[in-house]
Tab-separated table of C-alpha atoms in Angstrom:
chain	number	residue	atom	x	y	z
F	1	UNK	CA	21.141	4.331	30.784
F	2	UNK	CA	19.777	7.521	29.098
F	3	UNK	CA	18.251	7.091	25.788
F	4	UNK	CA	17.297	9.703	23.268
F	5	UNK	CA	15.055	8.784	20.279
F	6	UNK	CA	14.481	11.282	17.472
F	7	UNK	CA	11.458	10.830	15.093
F	8	UNK	CA	12.600	13.067	12.415
F	9	UNK	CA	12.450	13.574	8.543
F	10	UNK	CA	15.844	13.507	6.587
F	11	UNK	CA	19.332	12.812	7.478
F	12	UNK	CA	20.357	12.407	3.813
F	13	UNK	CA	21.077	15.930	2.733
F	14	UNK	CA	23.081	18.756	3.995
F	15	UNK	CA	20.273	21.111	5.113
F	16	UNK	CA	19.626	22.401	8.486
F	17	UNK	CA	17.796	19.327	9.541
F	18	UNK	CA	20.770	17.095	8.903
F	19	UNK	CA	23.209	19.434	10.478
F	20	UNK	CA	20.983	19.628	13.534
F	21	UNK	CA	20.962	16.004	14.125
F	22	UNK	CA	24.815	15.850	13.427
F	23	UNK	CA	25.358	18.501	16.213
F	24	UNK	CA	22.888	17.195	18.831
F	25	UNK	CA	23.833	13.519	18.268
F	26	UNK	CA	27.444	14.363	19.062
F	27	UNK	CA	26.287	16.471	22.119
F	28	UNK	CA	24.170	13.555	23.387
F	29	UNK	CA	26.970	11.131	22.851
F	30	UNK	CA	29.427	13.231	24.826
F	31	UNK	CA	26.799	13.315	27.722
F	32	UNK	CA	26.735	9.378	27.647
F	33	UNK	CA	23.396	9.029	25.864
F	34	UNK	CA	22.384	6.163	23.710
F	35	UNK	CA	20.939	7.894	20.547
F	36	UNK	CA	18.335	6.638	17.865
F	37	UNK	CA	17.317	8.831	14.812
F	38	UNK	CA	14.541	7.414	12.997
F	39	UNK	CA	13.777	9.280	9.811
F	40	UNK	CA	11.693	8.510	6.439
F	41	UNK	CA	13.528	10.179	3.585
F	42	UNK	CA	15.487	7.595	1.776
F	43	UNK	CA	18.865	8.283	0.257
F	44	UNK	CA	22.588	8.176	0.776
F	45	UNK	CA	23.630	9.669	4.086
F	46	UNK	CA	26.336	12.108	3.533
F	47	UNK	CA	27.467	13.288	6.772
F	48	UNK	CA	29.796	10.755	8.376
F	49	UNK	CA	28.463	11.054	11.961
F	50	UNK	CA	24.995	10.200	10.733
F	51	UNK	CA	25.868	6.921	8.849
F	52	UNK	CA	25.341	4.899	11.741
F	53	UNK	CA	21.556	5.927	11.504
F	54	UNK	CA	21.186	4.898	7.922
F	55	UNK	CA	19.501	1.593	9.148
F	56	UNK	CA	16.880	3.530	11.041
F	57	UNK	CA	15.511	5.296	7.814
F	58	UNK	CA	11.803	3.751	7.703
F	59	UNK	CA	9.609	4.964	4.906
F	60	UNK	CA	6.471	4.130	6.758
F	61	UNK	CA	7.015	7.158	9.050
F	62	UNK	CA	6.337	9.404	6.159
F	63	UNK	CA	2.595	9.014	6.491
F	64	UNK	CA	0.509	9.527	9.544
F	65	UNK	CA	-0.512	6.656	11.706
F	66	UNK	CA	-4.165	6.934	10.877
F	67	UNK	CA	-3.429	6.026	7.227
F	68	UNK	CA	-2.786	2.430	8.554
F	69	UNK	CA	-5.055	-0.264	9.783
F	70	UNK	CA	-4.453	-1.005	13.565
F	71	UNK	CA	-2.536	-4.152	12.671
F	72	UNK	CA	-0.071	-2.377	10.482
F	73	UNK	CA	0.205	0.648	12.595
F	74	UNK	CA	0.933	-1.628	15.621
F	75	UNK	CA	3.676	-3.464	13.429
F	76	UNK	CA	5.337	-0.198	12.870
F	77	UNK	CA	5.574	0.806	16.388
F	78	UNK	CA	6.755	-2.687	17.337
F	79	UNK	CA	9.598	-2.371	14.980
F	80	UNK	CA	10.571	0.905	16.571
F	81	UNK	CA	10.592	-0.602	19.932
F	82	UNK	CA	12.520	-3.563	19.001
F	83	UNK	CA	15.283	-1.190	17.387
F	84	UNK	CA	15.691	0.621	20.769
F	85	UNK	CA	17.863	-1.405	22.939
F	86	UNK	CA	16.567	-0.454	26.515
F	87	UNK	CA	15.822	-1.829	29.961
F	88	UNK	CA	12.789	-0.974	32.214
F	89	UNK	CA	14.866	1.294	34.465
F	90	UNK	CA	16.325	3.251	31.565
F	91	UNK	CA	15.352	7.038	31.200
F	92	UNK	CA	13.922	7.667	27.541
F	93	UNK	CA	13.313	10.917	25.855
F	94	UNK	CA	11.538	11.025	22.445
F	95	UNK	CA	11.913	14.110	20.349
F	96	UNK	CA	9.789	14.659	17.156
F	97	UNK	CA	10.718	17.259	14.603
F	98	UNK	CA	7.856	17.315	12.267
F	99	UNK	CA	4.184	17.245	12.905
F	100	UNK	CA	3.442	14.015	11.082
F	101	UNK	CA	6.375	12.368	12.829
F	102	UNK	CA	5.158	13.402	16.149
F	103	UNK	CA	1.972	11.526	15.911
F	104	UNK	CA	4.137	8.429	15.835
F	105	UNK	CA	6.400	9.765	18.635
F	106	UNK	CA	3.090	10.286	20.735
F	107	UNK	CA	2.144	6.679	20.133
F	108	UNK	CA	5.682	5.320	20.760
F	109	UNK	CA	5.932	7.378	24.024
F	110	UNK	CA	2.757	6.001	25.310
F	111	UNK	CA	3.968	2.628	24.803
F	112	UNK	CA	7.201	3.143	26.462
F	113	UNK	CA	5.727	5.560	29.110
F	114	UNK	CA	8.300	8.117	28.545
F	115	UNK	CA	8.610	11.979	27.739
F	116	UNK	CA	7.571	13.027	24.177
F	117	UNK	CA	8.362	16.711	23.012
F	118	UNK	CA	7.878	18.181	19.582
F	119	UNK	CA	10.482	20.674	18.370
F	120	UNK	CA	9.231	21.869	15.028
F	121	UNK	CA	12.467	22.477	12.749
F	122	UNK	CA	10.425	22.878	9.462
F	123	UNK	CA	10.217	26.383	8.100
F	124	UNK	CA	6.546	25.658	7.290
F	125	UNK	CA	4.367	23.202	9.119
F	126	UNK	CA	1.071	22.277	7.803
F	127	UNK	CA	-1.648	20.249	9.493
F	128	UNK	CA	-4.901	18.873	7.902
F	129	UNK	CA	-7.702	18.596	10.299
F	130	UNK	CA	-9.365	19.776	13.498
F	131	UNK	CA	-7.991	16.759	15.318
F	132	UNK	CA	-4.454	17.589	14.402
F	133	UNK	CA	-5.164	21.362	15.947
F	134	UNK	CA	-6.623	19.566	19.131
F	135	UNK	CA	-3.632	17.253	19.410
F	136	UNK	CA	-1.235	20.203	18.831
F	137	UNK	CA	-3.043	22.364	21.406
F	138	UNK	CA	-2.806	19.544	23.945
F	139	UNK	CA	1.049	19.254	23.458
F	140	UNK	CA	1.280	23.012	23.715
F	141	UNK	CA	-0.832	23.443	26.964
F	142	UNK	CA	1.670	20.742	28.534
F	143	UNK	CA	4.464	22.965	27.318
F	144	UNK	CA	5.728	19.933	25.036
F	145	UNK	CA	5.844	21.987	21.927
F	146	UNK	CA	8.831	24.289	20.582
F	147	UNK	CA	9.523	25.969	17.214
F	148	UNK	CA	12.525	27.516	15.612
F	149	UNK	CA	10.379	30.657	14.870
F	150	UNK	CA	7.935	32.704	16.927
F	151	UNK	CA	5.675	32.663	13.997
F	152	UNK	CA	5.318	28.968	13.487
F	153	UNK	CA	2.564	28.199	16.076
F	154	UNK	CA	0.499	31.326	15.463
F	155	UNK	CA	0.560	30.473	11.682
F	156	UNK	CA	-0.783	27.046	12.298
F	157	UNK	CA	-3.519	28.173	14.696
F	158	UNK	CA	-4.565	31.144	12.456
F	159	UNK	CA	-8.376	31.525	12.251
F	160	UNK	CA	-8.739	29.990	15.681
F	161	UNK	CA	-9.197	31.459	19.122
F	162	UNK	CA	-5.936	29.803	20.135
F	163	UNK	CA	-3.676	31.727	17.721
F	164	UNK	CA	-2.838	34.547	20.200
F	165	UNK	CA	-2.511	32.458	23.420
F	166	UNK	CA	-0.248	29.584	22.235
F	167	UNK	CA	3.034	29.576	24.107
F	168	UNK	CA	5.329	30.375	21.338
F	169	UNK	CA	8.405	28.515	22.882
F	170	UNK	CA	11.410	29.127	20.704
F	171	UNK	CA	14.635	27.012	20.593
F	172	UNK	CA	17.472	27.308	18.185
F	173	UNK	CA	18.667	24.296	16.125
F	174	UNK	CA	22.115	25.602	16.833
F	175	UNK	CA	21.832	27.240	20.394
F	176	UNK	CA	25.141	29.063	20.486
F	177	UNK	CA	24.963	29.956	16.797
F	178	UNK	CA	28.255	28.044	16.227
F	179	UNK	CA	29.554	27.352	12.612
F	180	UNK	CA	30.692	23.964	12.286
F	181	UNK	CA	29.758	23.223	8.652
F	182	UNK	CA	32.354	25.449	7.123
F	183	UNK	CA	36.082	24.335	6.571
F	184	UNK	CA	39.356	25.025	4.558
F	185	UNK	CA	38.883	22.208	2.125
F	186	UNK	CA	39.601	21.751	-1.709
F	187	UNK	CA	37.078	22.771	-4.247
F	188	UNK	CA	37.260	22.998	-7.994
F	189	UNK	CA	35.285	25.869	-8.975
F	190	UNK	CA	35.527	27.162	-12.729
F	191	UNK	CA	34.190	30.764	-12.619
F	192	UNK	CA	33.850	33.134	-15.632
F	193	UNK	CA	36.274	36.064	-14.624
F	194	UNK	CA	35.834	39.584	-16.153
F	195	UNK	CA	36.230	43.015	-14.492
F	196	UNK	CA	32.576	43.419	-14.494
F	197	UNK	CA	31.550	39.989	-12.853
F	198	UNK	CA	29.290	39.365	-9.912
F	199	UNK	CA	29.295	36.092	-7.942
F	200	UNK	CA	25.956	35.195	-6.526
F	201	UNK	CA	25.514	32.358	-4.077
F	202	UNK	CA	22.172	30.601	-3.627
F	203	UNK	CA	22.711	28.594	-0.339
F	204	UNK	CA	20.038	26.052	0.607
F	205	UNK	CA	18.287	23.045	-0.922
F	206	UNK	CA	17.003	23.414	-4.487
F	207	UNK	CA	13.719	22.001	-3.468
F	208	UNK	CA	12.844	24.711	-1.072
F	209	UNK	CA	9.525	26.340	-2.081
F	210	UNK	CA	11.169	29.952	-2.635
F	211	UNK	CA	13.754	28.804	-5.211
F	212	UNK	CA	11.804	28.719	-8.509
F	213	UNK	CA	10.099	32.047	-7.870
F	214	UNK	CA	13.460	33.628	-6.888
F	215	UNK	CA	15.209	32.296	-10.011
F	216	UNK	CA	12.443	33.581	-12.245
F	217	UNK	CA	13.164	37.124	-10.804
F	218	UNK	CA	16.898	36.632	-10.959
F	219	UNK	CA	16.677	35.606	-14.607
F	220	UNK	CA	14.870	38.633	-15.546
F	221	UNK	CA	17.344	40.914	-13.766
F	222	UNK	CA	20.285	39.293	-15.548
F	223	UNK	CA	18.583	39.799	-18.892
F	224	UNK	CA	17.944	43.362	-18.005
F	225	UNK	CA	21.620	43.908	-17.030
F	226	UNK	CA	23.351	42.163	-19.872
F	227	UNK	CA	26.472	44.290	-19.508
F	228	UNK	CA	27.139	42.603	-16.690
F	229	UNK	CA	28.313	38.885	-16.285
F	230	UNK	CA	26.819	36.701	-13.480
F	231	UNK	CA	28.254	33.504	-12.095
F	232	UNK	CA	25.258	32.070	-10.201
F	233	UNK	CA	26.372	29.244	-7.908
F	234	UNK	CA	24.083	26.859	-6.240
F	235	UNK	CA	25.037	25.111	-3.175
F	236	UNK	CA	22.454	22.322	-2.340
F	237	UNK	CA	20.693	19.531	-3.810
F	238	UNK	CA	18.786	17.513	-5.132
F	239	UNK	CA	20.325	17.498	-8.592
F	240	UNK	CA	16.894	16.767	-10.295
F	241	UNK	CA	15.965	20.429	-10.055
F	242	UNK	CA	19.065	21.699	-12.001
F	243	UNK	CA	17.528	21.230	-15.457
F	244	UNK	CA	14.311	23.293	-14.254
F	245	UNK	CA	16.680	26.096	-13.153
F	246	UNK	CA	18.680	25.968	-16.555
F	247	UNK	CA	15.507	26.368	-18.386
F	248	UNK	CA	14.580	29.630	-16.527
F	249	UNK	CA	17.739	31.240	-17.926
F	250	UNK	CA	17.147	30.212	-21.407
F	251	UNK	CA	20.665	30.231	-22.665
F	252	UNK	CA	21.580	33.792	-21.700
F	253	UNK	CA	25.100	34.461	-22.669
F	254	UNK	CA	26.089	36.768	-19.594
F	255	UNK	CA	25.533	34.121	-17.027
F	256	UNK	CA	27.234	30.874	-15.930
F	257	UNK	CA	25.400	28.362	-13.749
F	258	UNK	CA	27.493	26.436	-11.425
F	259	UNK	CA	25.816	23.528	-9.490
F	260	UNK	CA	27.885	22.228	-6.522
F	261	UNK	CA	25.255	19.881	-5.122
F	262	UNK	CA	25.253	18.770	-1.465
F	263	UNK	CA	28.648	20.030	-0.017
F	264	UNK	CA	29.868	19.173	3.453
F	265	UNK	CA	31.659	21.000	4.852
F	266	UNK	CA	30.994	24.326	2.979
F	267	UNK	CA	34.489	25.224	1.571
F	268	UNK	CA	35.885	28.601	2.733
F	269	UNK	CA	36.934	29.298	-0.738
F	270	UNK	CA	33.420	29.308	-1.907
F	271	UNK	CA	32.486	32.037	0.676
F	272	UNK	CA	35.658	34.087	-0.164
F	273	UNK	CA	34.756	34.368	-3.847
F	274	UNK	CA	31.043	35.123	-3.100
F	275	UNK	CA	29.974	38.738	-3.756
F	276	UNK	CA	26.298	38.390	-2.414
F	277	UNK	CA	23.963	35.706	-1.322
F	278	UNK	CA	20.316	34.702	-1.466
F	279	UNK	CA	19.014	32.589	1.191
F	280	UNK	CA	16.485	31.899	3.946
F	281	UNK	CA	16.625	30.795	7.616
F	282	UNK	CA	19.891	29.564	8.991
F	283	UNK	CA	21.892	30.057	5.721
F	284	UNK	CA	21.266	33.869	6.116
F	285	UNK	CA	23.267	33.695	9.463
F	286	UNK	CA	25.990	31.690	8.034
F	287	UNK	CA	26.503	34.321	5.276
F	288	UNK	CA	26.191	37.325	7.497
F	289	UNK	CA	28.715	35.792	9.995
F	290	UNK	CA	31.217	35.850	7.221
F	291	UNK	CA	30.569	39.390	6.143
F	292	UNK	CA	28.744	38.520	2.996
F	293	UNK	CA	25.722	40.641	2.024
F	294	UNK	CA	22.536	38.548	1.911
F	295	UNK	CA	19.123	38.866	0.423
F	296	UNK	CA	16.515	37.183	2.529
F	297	UNK	CA	13.606	35.323	1.098
F	298	UNK	CA	10.341	34.803	3.075
F	299	UNK	CA	9.802	30.994	3.771
F	300	UNK	CA	6.003	31.382	3.530
F	301	UNK	CA	5.220	33.749	0.568
F	302	UNK	CA	8.484	33.278	-1.200
F	303	UNK	CA	9.170	37.017	-1.832
F	304	UNK	CA	12.217	38.861	-0.618
F	305	UNK	CA	12.111	40.517	2.699
F	306	UNK	CA	15.199	42.608	2.389
F	307	UNK	CA	18.944	42.743	2.852
F	308	UNK	CA	19.958	41.173	5.967
F	309	UNK	CA	20.769	43.826	8.883
F	310	UNK	CA	20.242	46.661	6.355
F	311	UNK	CA	16.532	46.846	5.626
F	312	UNK	CA	15.534	43.606	7.354
F	313	UNK	CA	16.237	41.890	10.659
F	314	UNK	CA	14.121	38.622	9.992
F	315	UNK	CA	15.701	35.541	8.461
F	316	UNK	CA	12.675	33.143	7.798
F	317	UNK	CA	9.350	35.152	7.971
F	318	UNK	CA	8.896	38.803	7.449
F	319	UNK	CA	7.805	41.172	10.202
F	320	UNK	CA	5.008	43.499	10.262
F	321	UNK	CA	7.201	46.264	9.216
F	322	UNK	CA	8.918	44.416	6.315
F	323	UNK	CA	6.812	44.413	3.273
F	324	UNK	CA	7.798	42.524	0.278
F	325	UNK	CA	10.483	44.034	-1.755
F	326	UNK	CA	11.378	43.498	-5.475
F	327	UNK	CA	14.576	41.423	-5.852
F	328	UNK	CA	15.862	43.627	-8.797
F	329	UNK	CA	15.549	46.531	-6.324
F	330	UNK	CA	17.628	44.615	-3.603
F	331	UNK	CA	20.205	43.597	-6.091
F	332	UNK	CA	20.727	47.178	-7.334
F	333	UNK	CA	21.150	48.373	-3.885
F	334	UNK	CA	24.078	45.914	-3.428
F	335	UNK	CA	25.549	45.771	-7.012
F	336	UNK	CA	25.063	49.197	-8.234
F	337	UNK	CA	24.437	51.465	-5.230
F	338	UNK	CA	26.820	49.501	-3.032
F	339	UNK	CA	24.842	50.296	0.181
F	340	UNK	CA	26.095	47.032	1.638
F	341	UNK	CA	29.753	45.943	0.995
F	342	UNK	CA	31.229	42.670	1.378
F	343	UNK	CA	33.550	42.407	4.420
F	344	UNK	CA	34.813	38.889	4.518
F	345	UNK	CA	36.196	37.659	7.807
F	346	UNK	CA	36.319	34.412	9.843
F	347	UNK	CA	33.860	34.560	12.693
F	348	UNK	CA	34.857	34.072	16.174
F	349	UNK	CA	32.524	31.171	16.628
F	350	UNK	CA	33.872	29.122	13.768
F	351	UNK	CA	34.021	25.394	14.826
F	352	UNK	CA	33.086	26.075	18.446
F	353	UNK	CA	31.095	23.386	20.375
F	354	UNK	CA	27.256	23.459	20.357
F	355	UNK	CA	25.675	23.719	23.719
F	356	UNK	CA	22.069	22.270	23.773
F	357	UNK	CA	21.491	22.585	27.460
F	358	UNK	CA	18.505	24.959	26.670
F	359	UNK	CA	16.853	22.103	25.057
F	360	UNK	CA	17.022	20.092	28.165
F	361	UNK	CA	15.730	23.101	30.070
F	362	UNK	CA	12.661	23.088	27.770
F	363	UNK	CA	12.036	19.588	28.739
F	364	UNK	CA	12.397	20.193	32.377
F	365	UNK	CA	9.967	23.017	32.147
F	366	UNK	CA	7.303	20.903	30.481
F	367	UNK	CA	4.469	19.304	32.300
F	368	UNK	CA	5.620	16.435	34.750
F	369	UNK	CA	2.464	14.458	34.769
F	370	UNK	CA	2.430	11.483	32.443
F	371	UNK	CA	-0.397	11.917	29.928
F	372	UNK	CA	-0.762	11.305	26.245
F	373	UNK	CA	-3.082	12.368	23.455
F	374	UNK	CA	-5.919	9.672	23.295
F	375	UNK	CA	-8.528	11.116	20.928
F	376	UNK	CA	-9.452	8.709	18.135
F	377	UNK	CA	-7.973	10.017	14.940
F	378	UNK	CA	-9.813	7.868	12.456
F	379	UNK	CA	-13.249	8.986	12.616
F	380	UNK	CA	-13.052	11.889	10.200
F	381	UNK	CA	-14.638	11.592	6.756
F	382	UNK	CA	-11.483	12.329	4.850
F	383	UNK	CA	-9.411	9.824	7.023
F	384	UNK	CA	-12.135	6.909	6.610
F	385	UNK	CA	-12.249	7.680	2.866
F	386	UNK	CA	-8.643	7.398	2.147
F	387	UNK	CA	-8.178	4.430	4.348
F	388	UNK	CA	-10.721	2.717	2.107
F	389	UNK	CA	-9.045	3.627	-0.992
F	390	UNK	CA	-5.703	2.552	0.423
F	391	UNK	CA	-6.659	-1.028	-0.372
F	392	UNK	CA	-6.497	0.097	-4.116
F	393	UNK	CA	-3.728	2.746	-4.222
F	394	UNK	CA	-0.371	3.248	-3.004
F	395	UNK	CA	0.470	5.389	0.262
F	396	UNK	CA	1.974	8.151	-1.810
F	397	UNK	CA	-1.236	8.483	-3.899
F	398	UNK	CA	-3.169	8.177	-0.692
F	399	UNK	CA	-1.197	11.035	0.790
F	400	UNK	CA	-1.608	13.154	-2.185
F	401	UNK	CA	-5.420	12.606	-2.277
F	402	UNK	CA	-5.654	13.363	1.398
F	403	UNK	CA	-3.889	16.851	0.842
F	404	UNK	CA	-6.234	17.527	-2.179
F	405	UNK	CA	-9.330	16.719	-0.113
F	406	UNK	CA	-8.001	19.059	2.685
F	407	UNK	CA	-7.857	21.917	-0.056
F	408	UNK	CA	-11.310	21.097	-1.279
F	409	UNK	CA	-13.025	20.842	2.040
F	410	UNK	CA	-10.963	22.865	4.460
F	411	UNK	CA	-9.862	26.012	2.777
F	412	UNK	CA	-12.458	27.990	4.499
F	413	UNK	CA	-11.086	27.550	8.001
F	414	UNK	CA	-10.717	25.377	10.934
F	415	UNK	CA	-13.317	25.231	13.751
F	416	UNK	CA	-12.618	27.788	16.475
F	417	UNK	CA	-11.267	25.328	19.152
């Protein structure tokens, strides 16, 4: 039996991560694999194909193994092992998709004596110590680290001697760039309709870092252009951010805010009525595939990169020749100057099968020798300090304290490796 184990973050939303698990789960099942997706974000699983993995949501995986005593860490690992139904002659692969999760994946792989790779699907991945860097360097030198952007590893290793020589192995979360999360389905959207109306779609989770700065700029634009009516449509959750967004527009009478929450699949009707989109990463590609002009927001500095395929080519992080551009300038290019026009059409790759063979080639190309990271993680001052305090405070507070301490003590730079 071939077994594939994910150590991931969330299967409870409709973001790129959940869609990646949905696509790859089906691909692996079709290939005869038994699949386990362990994640830590609690909530309701919306995508039907992932509902079987609801029982594998384990909140303890949110925190790094070094936050726990050896006894509790071993209990968590033993629980994972007991959930995986395997025999000694089975072939097991473990794929982690988040840096903290990969620390658990490395321990689990060591216990099961199997291959463990890290595929970073986060837009921004942060680490907090020299030991983190040494671990990541170890995995990278074994060709066991890939990311969705060529900027991910250099950004992690910036200010070290390893930044320019890390391998920068790139994989796509949807290798054949297929679109299988859009369909002709019913949706009830009540839009304000006038001759001078613009429908703007924000496609992506509301808790992404760029959302609030972008909303502030968009609110200023709608105030300055009060002769135009704007339907601003938000496709994505969670809903707790809706009240924050509403406050930014402060009762303007030339806008209508429409919150659609997590939608799966995305209705074709929604894309048909959209005049322009604002997005980052994979959502940019989706809008472009349907001929919808899209303003791209940088996932790092949260400032606009440009209009995709008009004055920018990157979808996640800006290139060296792509300085930040004011949102109002880009909106005027589309709305007033009409330099890019909507050309809605159905893409040829709509609902085609996704081929993850490149992911298995990545695994095949990695180091064949069995070796796992063995450096003791718990010797650092910050780690010892938060572990002592963990007796008195919750793990969530312990995690926040650890990140605050990182900002205080490590802002200058990491060691040179």
